[in-house]
Short mmCIF file of C-alpha atoms and ligand atoms in Angstrom, two decimals:
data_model
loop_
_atom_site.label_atom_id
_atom_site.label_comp_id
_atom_site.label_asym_id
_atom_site.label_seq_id
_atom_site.Cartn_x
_atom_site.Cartn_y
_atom_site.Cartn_z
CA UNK A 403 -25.57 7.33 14.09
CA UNK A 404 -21.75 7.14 14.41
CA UNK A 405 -19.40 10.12 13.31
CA UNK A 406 -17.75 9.23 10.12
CA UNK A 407 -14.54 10.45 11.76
CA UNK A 408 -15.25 8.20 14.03
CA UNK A 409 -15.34 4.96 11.83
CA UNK A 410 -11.85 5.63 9.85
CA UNK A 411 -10.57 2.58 8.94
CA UNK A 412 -6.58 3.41 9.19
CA UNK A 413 -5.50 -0.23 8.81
CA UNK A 414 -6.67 -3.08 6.06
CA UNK A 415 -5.95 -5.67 4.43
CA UNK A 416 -6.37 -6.08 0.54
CA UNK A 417 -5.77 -10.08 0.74
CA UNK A 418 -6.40 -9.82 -3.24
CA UNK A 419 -3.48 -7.48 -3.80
CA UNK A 420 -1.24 -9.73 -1.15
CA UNK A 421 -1.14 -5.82 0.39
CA UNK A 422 -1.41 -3.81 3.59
CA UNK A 423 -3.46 -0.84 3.43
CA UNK A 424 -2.23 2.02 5.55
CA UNK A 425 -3.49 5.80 6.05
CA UNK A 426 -0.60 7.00 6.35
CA UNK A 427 -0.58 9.31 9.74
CA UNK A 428 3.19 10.97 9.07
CA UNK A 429 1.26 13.39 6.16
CA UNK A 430 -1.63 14.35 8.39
CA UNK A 431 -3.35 16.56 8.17
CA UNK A 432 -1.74 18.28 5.16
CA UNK A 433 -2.84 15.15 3.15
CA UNK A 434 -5.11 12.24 3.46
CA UNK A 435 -3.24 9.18 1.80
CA UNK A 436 -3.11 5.51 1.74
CA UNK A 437 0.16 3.51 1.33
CA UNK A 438 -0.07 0.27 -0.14
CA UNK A 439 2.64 -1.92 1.77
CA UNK A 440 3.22 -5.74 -0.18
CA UNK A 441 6.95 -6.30 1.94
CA UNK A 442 7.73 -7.08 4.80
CA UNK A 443 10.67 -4.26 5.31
CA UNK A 444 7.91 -1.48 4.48
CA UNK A 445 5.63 -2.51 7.01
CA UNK A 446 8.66 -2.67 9.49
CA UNK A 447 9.04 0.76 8.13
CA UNK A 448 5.99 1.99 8.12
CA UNK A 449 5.70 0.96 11.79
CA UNK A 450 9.08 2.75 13.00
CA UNK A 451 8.25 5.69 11.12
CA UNK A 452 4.79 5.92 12.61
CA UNK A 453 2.90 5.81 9.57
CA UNK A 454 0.85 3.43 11.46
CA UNK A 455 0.80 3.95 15.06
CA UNK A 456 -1.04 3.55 17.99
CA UNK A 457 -0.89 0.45 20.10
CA UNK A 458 -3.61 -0.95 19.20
CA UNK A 459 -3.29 -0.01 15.07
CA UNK A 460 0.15 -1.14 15.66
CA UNK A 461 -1.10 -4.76 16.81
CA UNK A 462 -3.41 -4.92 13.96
CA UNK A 463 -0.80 -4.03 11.26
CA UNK A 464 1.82 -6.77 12.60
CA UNK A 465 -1.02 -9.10 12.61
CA UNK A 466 -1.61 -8.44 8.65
CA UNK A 467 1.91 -8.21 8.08
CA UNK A 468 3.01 -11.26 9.75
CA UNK A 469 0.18 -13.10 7.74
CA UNK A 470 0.96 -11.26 4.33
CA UNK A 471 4.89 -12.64 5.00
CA UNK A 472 3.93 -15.88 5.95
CA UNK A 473 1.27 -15.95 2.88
CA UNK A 474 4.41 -15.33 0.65
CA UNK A 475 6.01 -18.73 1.87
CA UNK A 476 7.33 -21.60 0.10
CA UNK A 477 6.55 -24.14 2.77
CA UNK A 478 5.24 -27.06 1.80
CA UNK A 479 5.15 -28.29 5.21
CA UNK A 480 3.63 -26.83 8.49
CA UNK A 481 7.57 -26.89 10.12
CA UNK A 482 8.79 -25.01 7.38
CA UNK A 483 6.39 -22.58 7.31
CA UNK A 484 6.63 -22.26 11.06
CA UNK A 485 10.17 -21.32 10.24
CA UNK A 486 9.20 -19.13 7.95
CA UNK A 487 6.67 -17.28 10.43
CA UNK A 488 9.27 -17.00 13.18
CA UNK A 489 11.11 -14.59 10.75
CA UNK A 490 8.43 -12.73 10.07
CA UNK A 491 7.23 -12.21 13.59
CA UNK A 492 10.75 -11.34 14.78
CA UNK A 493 11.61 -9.25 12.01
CA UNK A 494 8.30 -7.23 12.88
CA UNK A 495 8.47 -7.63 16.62
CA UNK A 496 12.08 -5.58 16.55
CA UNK A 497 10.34 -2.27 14.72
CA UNK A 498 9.42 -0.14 18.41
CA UNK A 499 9.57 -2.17 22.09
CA UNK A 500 6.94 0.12 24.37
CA UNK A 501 3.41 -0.55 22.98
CA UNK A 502 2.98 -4.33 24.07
CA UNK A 503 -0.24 -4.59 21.37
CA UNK A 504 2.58 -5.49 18.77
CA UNK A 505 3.85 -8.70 20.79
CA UNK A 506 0.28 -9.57 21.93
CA UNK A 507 -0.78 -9.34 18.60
CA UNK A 508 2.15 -11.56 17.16
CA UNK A 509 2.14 -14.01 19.74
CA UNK A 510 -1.61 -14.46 19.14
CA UNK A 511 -1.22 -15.27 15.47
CA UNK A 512 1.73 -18.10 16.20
CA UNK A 513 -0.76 -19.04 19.04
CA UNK A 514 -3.18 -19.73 16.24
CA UNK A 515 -0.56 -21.41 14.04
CA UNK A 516 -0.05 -24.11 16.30
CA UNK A 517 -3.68 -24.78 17.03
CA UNK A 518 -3.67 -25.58 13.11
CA UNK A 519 -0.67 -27.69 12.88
CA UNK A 520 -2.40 -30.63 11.70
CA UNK A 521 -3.84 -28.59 8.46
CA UNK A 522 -2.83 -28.01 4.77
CA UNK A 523 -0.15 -25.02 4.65
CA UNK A 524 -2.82 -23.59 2.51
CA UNK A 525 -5.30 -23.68 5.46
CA UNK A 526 -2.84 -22.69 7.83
CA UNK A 527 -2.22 -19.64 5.90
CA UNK A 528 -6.14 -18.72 5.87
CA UNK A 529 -6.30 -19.27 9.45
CA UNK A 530 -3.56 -16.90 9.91
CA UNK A 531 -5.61 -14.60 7.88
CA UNK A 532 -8.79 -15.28 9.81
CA UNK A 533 -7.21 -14.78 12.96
CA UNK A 534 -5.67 -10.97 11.79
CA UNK A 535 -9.58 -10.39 10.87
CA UNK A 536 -10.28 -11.44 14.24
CA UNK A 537 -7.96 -9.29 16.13
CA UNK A 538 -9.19 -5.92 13.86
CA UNK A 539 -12.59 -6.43 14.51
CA UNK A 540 -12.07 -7.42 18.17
CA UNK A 541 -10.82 -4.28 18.88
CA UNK A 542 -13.42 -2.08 17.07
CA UNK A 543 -15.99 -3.26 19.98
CA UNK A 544 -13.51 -3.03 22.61
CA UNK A 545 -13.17 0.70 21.94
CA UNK A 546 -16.59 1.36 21.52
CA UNK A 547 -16.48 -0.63 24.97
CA UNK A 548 -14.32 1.16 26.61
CA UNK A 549 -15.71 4.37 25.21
CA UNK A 550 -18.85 3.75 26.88
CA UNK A 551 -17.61 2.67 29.80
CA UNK A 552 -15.71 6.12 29.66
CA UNK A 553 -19.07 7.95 28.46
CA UNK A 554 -20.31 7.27 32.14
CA UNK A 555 -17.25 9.06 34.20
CA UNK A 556 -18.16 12.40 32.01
CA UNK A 557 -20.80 14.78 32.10
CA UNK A 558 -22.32 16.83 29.52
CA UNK A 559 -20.46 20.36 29.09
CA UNK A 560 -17.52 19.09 30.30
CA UNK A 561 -14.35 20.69 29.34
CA UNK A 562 -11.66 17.35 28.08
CA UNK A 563 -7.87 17.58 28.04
CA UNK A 564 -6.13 15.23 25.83
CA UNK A 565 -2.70 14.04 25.60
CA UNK A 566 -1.14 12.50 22.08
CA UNK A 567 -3.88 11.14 19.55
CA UNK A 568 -5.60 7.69 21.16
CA UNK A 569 -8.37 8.69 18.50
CA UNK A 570 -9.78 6.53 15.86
CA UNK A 571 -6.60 6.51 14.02
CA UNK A 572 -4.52 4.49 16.66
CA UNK A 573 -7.32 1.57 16.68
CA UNK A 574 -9.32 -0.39 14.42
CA UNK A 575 -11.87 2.29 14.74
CA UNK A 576 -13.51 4.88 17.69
CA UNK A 577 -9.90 4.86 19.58
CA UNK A 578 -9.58 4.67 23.24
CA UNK A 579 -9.32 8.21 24.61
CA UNK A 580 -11.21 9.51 22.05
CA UNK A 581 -13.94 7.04 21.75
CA UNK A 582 -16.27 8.68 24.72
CA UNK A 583 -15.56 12.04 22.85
CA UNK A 584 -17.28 10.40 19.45
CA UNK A 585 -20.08 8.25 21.96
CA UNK A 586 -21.04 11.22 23.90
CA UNK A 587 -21.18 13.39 20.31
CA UNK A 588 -23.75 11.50 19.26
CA UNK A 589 -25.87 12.07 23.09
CA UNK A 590 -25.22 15.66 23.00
CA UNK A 591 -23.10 15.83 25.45
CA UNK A 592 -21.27 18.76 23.94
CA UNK A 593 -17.82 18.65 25.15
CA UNK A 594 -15.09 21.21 24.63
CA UNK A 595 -11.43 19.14 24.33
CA UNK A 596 -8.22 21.05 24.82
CA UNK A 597 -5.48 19.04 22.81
CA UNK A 598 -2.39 19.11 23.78
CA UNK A 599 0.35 19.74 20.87
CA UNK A 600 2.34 16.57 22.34
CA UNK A 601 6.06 17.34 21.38
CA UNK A 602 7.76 15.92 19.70
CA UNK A 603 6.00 14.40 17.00
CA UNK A 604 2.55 16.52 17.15
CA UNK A 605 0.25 13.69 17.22
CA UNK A 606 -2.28 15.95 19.26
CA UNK A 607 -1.87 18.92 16.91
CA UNK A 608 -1.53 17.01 13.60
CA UNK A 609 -3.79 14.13 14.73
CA UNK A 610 -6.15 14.51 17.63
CA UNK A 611 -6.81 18.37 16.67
CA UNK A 612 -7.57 17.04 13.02
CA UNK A 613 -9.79 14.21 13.87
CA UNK A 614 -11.76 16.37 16.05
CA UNK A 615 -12.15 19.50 14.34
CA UNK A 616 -13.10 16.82 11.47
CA UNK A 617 -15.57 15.12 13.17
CA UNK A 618 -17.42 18.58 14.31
CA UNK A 619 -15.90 18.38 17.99
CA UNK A 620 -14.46 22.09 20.01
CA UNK A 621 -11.55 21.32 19.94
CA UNK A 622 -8.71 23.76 21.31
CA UNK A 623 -5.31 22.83 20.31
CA UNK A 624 -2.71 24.08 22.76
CA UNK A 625 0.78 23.49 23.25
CA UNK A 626 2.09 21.20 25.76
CA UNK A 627 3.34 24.00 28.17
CA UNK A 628 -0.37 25.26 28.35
CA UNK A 629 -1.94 22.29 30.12
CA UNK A 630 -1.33 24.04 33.53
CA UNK A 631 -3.15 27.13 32.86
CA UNK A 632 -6.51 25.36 31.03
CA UNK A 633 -6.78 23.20 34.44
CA UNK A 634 -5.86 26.30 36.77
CA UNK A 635 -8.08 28.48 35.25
CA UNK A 636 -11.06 25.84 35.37
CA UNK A 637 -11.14 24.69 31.33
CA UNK A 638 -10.66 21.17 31.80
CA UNK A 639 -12.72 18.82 34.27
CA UNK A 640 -11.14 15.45 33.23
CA UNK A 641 -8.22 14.25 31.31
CA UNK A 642 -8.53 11.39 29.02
CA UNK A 643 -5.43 9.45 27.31
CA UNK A 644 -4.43 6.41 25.53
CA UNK A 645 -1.70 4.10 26.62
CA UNK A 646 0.71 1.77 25.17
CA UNK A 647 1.32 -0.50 28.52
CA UNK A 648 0.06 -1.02 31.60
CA UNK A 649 2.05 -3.05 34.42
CA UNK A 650 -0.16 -5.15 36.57
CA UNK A 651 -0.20 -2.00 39.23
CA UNK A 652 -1.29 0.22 37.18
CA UNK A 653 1.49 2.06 36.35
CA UNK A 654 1.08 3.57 32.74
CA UNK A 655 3.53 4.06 29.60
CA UNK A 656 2.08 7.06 27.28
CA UNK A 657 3.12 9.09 25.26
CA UNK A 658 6.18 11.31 26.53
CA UNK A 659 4.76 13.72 28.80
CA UNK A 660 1.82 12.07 29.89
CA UNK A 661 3.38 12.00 33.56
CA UNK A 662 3.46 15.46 33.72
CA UNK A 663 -0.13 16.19 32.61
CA UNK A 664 -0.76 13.76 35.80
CA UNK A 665 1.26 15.41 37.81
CA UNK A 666 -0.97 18.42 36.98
CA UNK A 667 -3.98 16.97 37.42
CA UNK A 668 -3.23 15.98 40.90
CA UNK A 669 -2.22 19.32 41.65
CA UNK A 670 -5.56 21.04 40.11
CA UNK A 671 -7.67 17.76 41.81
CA UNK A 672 -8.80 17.34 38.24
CA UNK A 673 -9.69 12.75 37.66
CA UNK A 674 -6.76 11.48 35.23
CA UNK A 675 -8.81 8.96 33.43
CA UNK A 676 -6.15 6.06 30.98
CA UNK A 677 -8.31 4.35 28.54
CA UNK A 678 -6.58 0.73 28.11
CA UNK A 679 -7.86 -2.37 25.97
CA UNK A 680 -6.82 -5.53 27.76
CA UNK A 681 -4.37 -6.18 24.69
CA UNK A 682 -2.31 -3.16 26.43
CA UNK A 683 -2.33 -4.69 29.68
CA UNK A 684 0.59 -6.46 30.56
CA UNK A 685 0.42 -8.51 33.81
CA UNK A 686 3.48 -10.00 33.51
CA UNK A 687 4.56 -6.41 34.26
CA UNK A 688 4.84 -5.96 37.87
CA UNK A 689 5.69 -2.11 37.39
CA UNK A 690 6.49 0.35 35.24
CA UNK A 691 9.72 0.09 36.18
CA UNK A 692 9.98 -2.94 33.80
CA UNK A 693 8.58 -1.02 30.13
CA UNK A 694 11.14 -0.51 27.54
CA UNK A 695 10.80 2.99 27.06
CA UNK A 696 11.74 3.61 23.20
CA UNK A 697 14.21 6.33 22.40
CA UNK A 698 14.34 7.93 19.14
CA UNK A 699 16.00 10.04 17.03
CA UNK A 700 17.82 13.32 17.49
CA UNK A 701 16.16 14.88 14.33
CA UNK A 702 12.53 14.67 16.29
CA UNK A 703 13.43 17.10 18.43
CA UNK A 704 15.57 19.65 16.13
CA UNK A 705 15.15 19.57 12.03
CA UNK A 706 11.51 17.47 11.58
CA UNK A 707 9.68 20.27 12.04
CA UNK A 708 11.58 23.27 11.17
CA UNK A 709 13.26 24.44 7.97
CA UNK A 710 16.88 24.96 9.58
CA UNK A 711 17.48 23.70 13.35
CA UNK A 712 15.90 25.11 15.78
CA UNK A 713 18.91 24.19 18.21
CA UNK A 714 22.92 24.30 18.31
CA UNK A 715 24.86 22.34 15.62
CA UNK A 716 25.65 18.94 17.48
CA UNK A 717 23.81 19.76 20.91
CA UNK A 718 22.99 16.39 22.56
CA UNK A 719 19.44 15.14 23.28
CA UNK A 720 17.61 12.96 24.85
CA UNK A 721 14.46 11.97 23.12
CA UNK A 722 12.34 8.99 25.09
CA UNK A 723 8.87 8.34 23.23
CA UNK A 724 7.12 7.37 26.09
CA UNK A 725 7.13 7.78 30.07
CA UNK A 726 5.50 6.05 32.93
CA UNK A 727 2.71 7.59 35.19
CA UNK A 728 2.68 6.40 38.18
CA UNK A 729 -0.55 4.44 39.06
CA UNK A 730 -1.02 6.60 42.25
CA UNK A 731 -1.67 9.60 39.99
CA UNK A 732 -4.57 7.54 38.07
CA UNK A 733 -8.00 7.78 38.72
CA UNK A 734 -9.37 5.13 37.03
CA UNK A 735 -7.88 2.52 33.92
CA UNK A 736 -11.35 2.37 31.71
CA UNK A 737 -11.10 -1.15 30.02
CA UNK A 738 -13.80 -3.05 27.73
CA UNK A 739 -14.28 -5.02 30.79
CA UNK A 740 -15.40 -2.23 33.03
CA UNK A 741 -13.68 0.81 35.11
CA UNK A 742 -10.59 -0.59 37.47
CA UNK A 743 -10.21 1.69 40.18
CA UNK A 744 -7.32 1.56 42.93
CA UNK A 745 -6.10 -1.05 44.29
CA UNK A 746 -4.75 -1.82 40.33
CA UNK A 747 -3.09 -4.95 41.04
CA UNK A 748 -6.40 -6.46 42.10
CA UNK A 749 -9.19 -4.76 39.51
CA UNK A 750 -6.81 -5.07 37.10
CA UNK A 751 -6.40 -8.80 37.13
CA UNK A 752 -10.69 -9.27 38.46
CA UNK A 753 -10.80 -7.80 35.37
CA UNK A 754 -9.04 -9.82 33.28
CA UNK A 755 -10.14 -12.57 33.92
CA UNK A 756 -13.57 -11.42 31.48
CA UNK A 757 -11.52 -11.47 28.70
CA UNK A 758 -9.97 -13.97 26.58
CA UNK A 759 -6.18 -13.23 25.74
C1 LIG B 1135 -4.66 4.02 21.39
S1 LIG B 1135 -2.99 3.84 21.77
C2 LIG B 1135 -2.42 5.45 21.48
C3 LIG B 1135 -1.09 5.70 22.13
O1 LIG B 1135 -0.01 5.40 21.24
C4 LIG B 1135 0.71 6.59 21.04
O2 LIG B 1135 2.08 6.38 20.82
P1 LIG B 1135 2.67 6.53 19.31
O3 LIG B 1135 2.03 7.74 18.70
O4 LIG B 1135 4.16 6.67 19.53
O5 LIG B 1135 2.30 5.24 18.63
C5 LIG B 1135 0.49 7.39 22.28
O6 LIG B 1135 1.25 6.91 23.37
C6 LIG B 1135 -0.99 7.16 22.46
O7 LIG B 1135 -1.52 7.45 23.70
#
């Protein structure tokens, strides 16, 4: 029996209402509500303001939106409307740069446009659709892949740090960080997570906490200056996270901070376990040195949260979404294709080759 937690379905598609069905994660976990999204703009929206987010959730929302704004097309020819989807898919594609599940995704779909070019515009468009289906359900067994392939690196009892929210949310369902959490539930393995708060948006506190606690999982919720003292003082035996890119070494963009809870659990000798579908794997990557890190806005940091600022009129700051651990502070990159373990470069591309891109 799966948690129902675990099953959310935070991204859908209502074909019949031409409309993109969101939960939408900025109102979490004050209120549980579902946007309906018919243009394009909102979904480019929606994605910026990480309404939907997640790599994975992010892939699977460009892949309905890119449909739902080709679907609205004109085109009575298969040029036109490849026109027509080359707007849409660039329009989408400029929303955030880091979590490479948004260009796999897109470049998938106008991968499956052209293996329909001799079709009707009418069947091109329900290939498009078919192909969106594809990509959502895909990665519901790839996280309950990878979460099983996590399952067997834990051990009942064992105290969990997590970093951000890679929980059912971010995916088409189970997550990736999360999903050995929801497996292992269900085995009694009984594990105690400490989440941390993850400045500056809160995902862990207003996410990960809130899926957890939800789905009937201890779960601690700390803030992000805490994750020393839970490892020093013997709390956490792993640390599980999500990513959003991995270069063919290894190296591994996460949420900001993320290299600094590795850092950590090198220093406490504590396995620093990324949980990665292969549609976050980017081997034309040779290091992390080449991910667009994302920078956002000032008003992350100072106002969002607070009801005056909680810092100097006009102070400058510096507010990157992501950063890069380096793959010599990884244990182990858990994909649906098995565990890759050090050397990167090579497990990561044996690995690879088991899957379909
Ligand atoms: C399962 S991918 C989750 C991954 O995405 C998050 O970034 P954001 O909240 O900005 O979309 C974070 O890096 C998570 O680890």
């Amino acid at each position: 029996m799966t948690n129902p937690v675990a099953v959310i379905q935070s991204v859908r598609l209502d074909d019949e209402k031409d409309a993109l069905i969101l939960l939408d994660q900025t109102v979490l976990p004050n209120r549980k509500e579902y946007l309906e999204l018919k243009e394009l703009k909102d979904i480019w929206d929606a994605i910026y303001h990480l309404k939907v987010r997640g790599a994975p959730a992010i892939g699977i929302a460009a892949a309905y939106g890119v449909y739902l704004g080709t679907k609205q097309s004109v085109a009575s020819t298969y040029e036109e409307l490849l026109e027509d989807f080359k707007k849409a898919k660039e329009y989408l594609a400029s929303s955030r740069p880091t979590a490479v599940n948004l260009f796999w995704a897109l470049n998938r779909m106008e991968g499956r446009l052209h293996q329909e070019a001799d079709k009707s515009v009418t069947e091109i468009k329900t290939a498009l659709k078919e192909e969106a289906e594809l990509i959502r359900a895909e990665d519901e067994k790839v996280c309950e892949a990878i979460g099983e392939y996590a399952l067997s690196l834990l051990k009942p009892g064992m105290g969990l740090l997590t970093h951000c929210n890679a929980g059912t949310i971010a995916t088409a369902k189970y997550g990736t960080a999360l999903a050995p959490i929801y497996l292992g539930q269900v085995q009694g393995y009984d594990f105690t997570v400490f989440a941390d708060e993850t400045r500056p948006l809160l995902q862990g506190a207003r996410l990960t906490a809130w899926e957890l606690k939800e789905a009937g999982v201890d779960v601690t919720l700390i803030c992000d200056n805490m994750a020393s003292i839970v490892m020093k003082e013997g709390k956490v035996q792993a640390v599980l996270v999500g990513c959003d890119r991995v270069a063919a070494n290894g190296d591994a963009a996460n949420k900001i901070g993320t290299s600094g809870v590795a850092i950590l659990a090198k220093h406490y000798n504590i396995p620093f376990y990324v949980c990665a579908p292969f549609s976050t794997v980017d081997l034309d990557c040779h290091t992390g040195a080449d991910i667009h890190i994302e920078l956002r806005p000032s008003e992350e940091i100072t106002t969002k949260w607070y009801s005056e600022s909680m810092a100097p009129e006009g102070v400058k700051t510096y507010n990157p979404a992501f950063d890069v651990t380096d793959h010599e502070l990884i244990t182990a990159i858990v994909t649906e294709n098995g565990i890759a373990y050090p050397p990167f470069s090579d497990s990561l591309a044996r690995l690879s080759k088991a899957t379909k891109k």
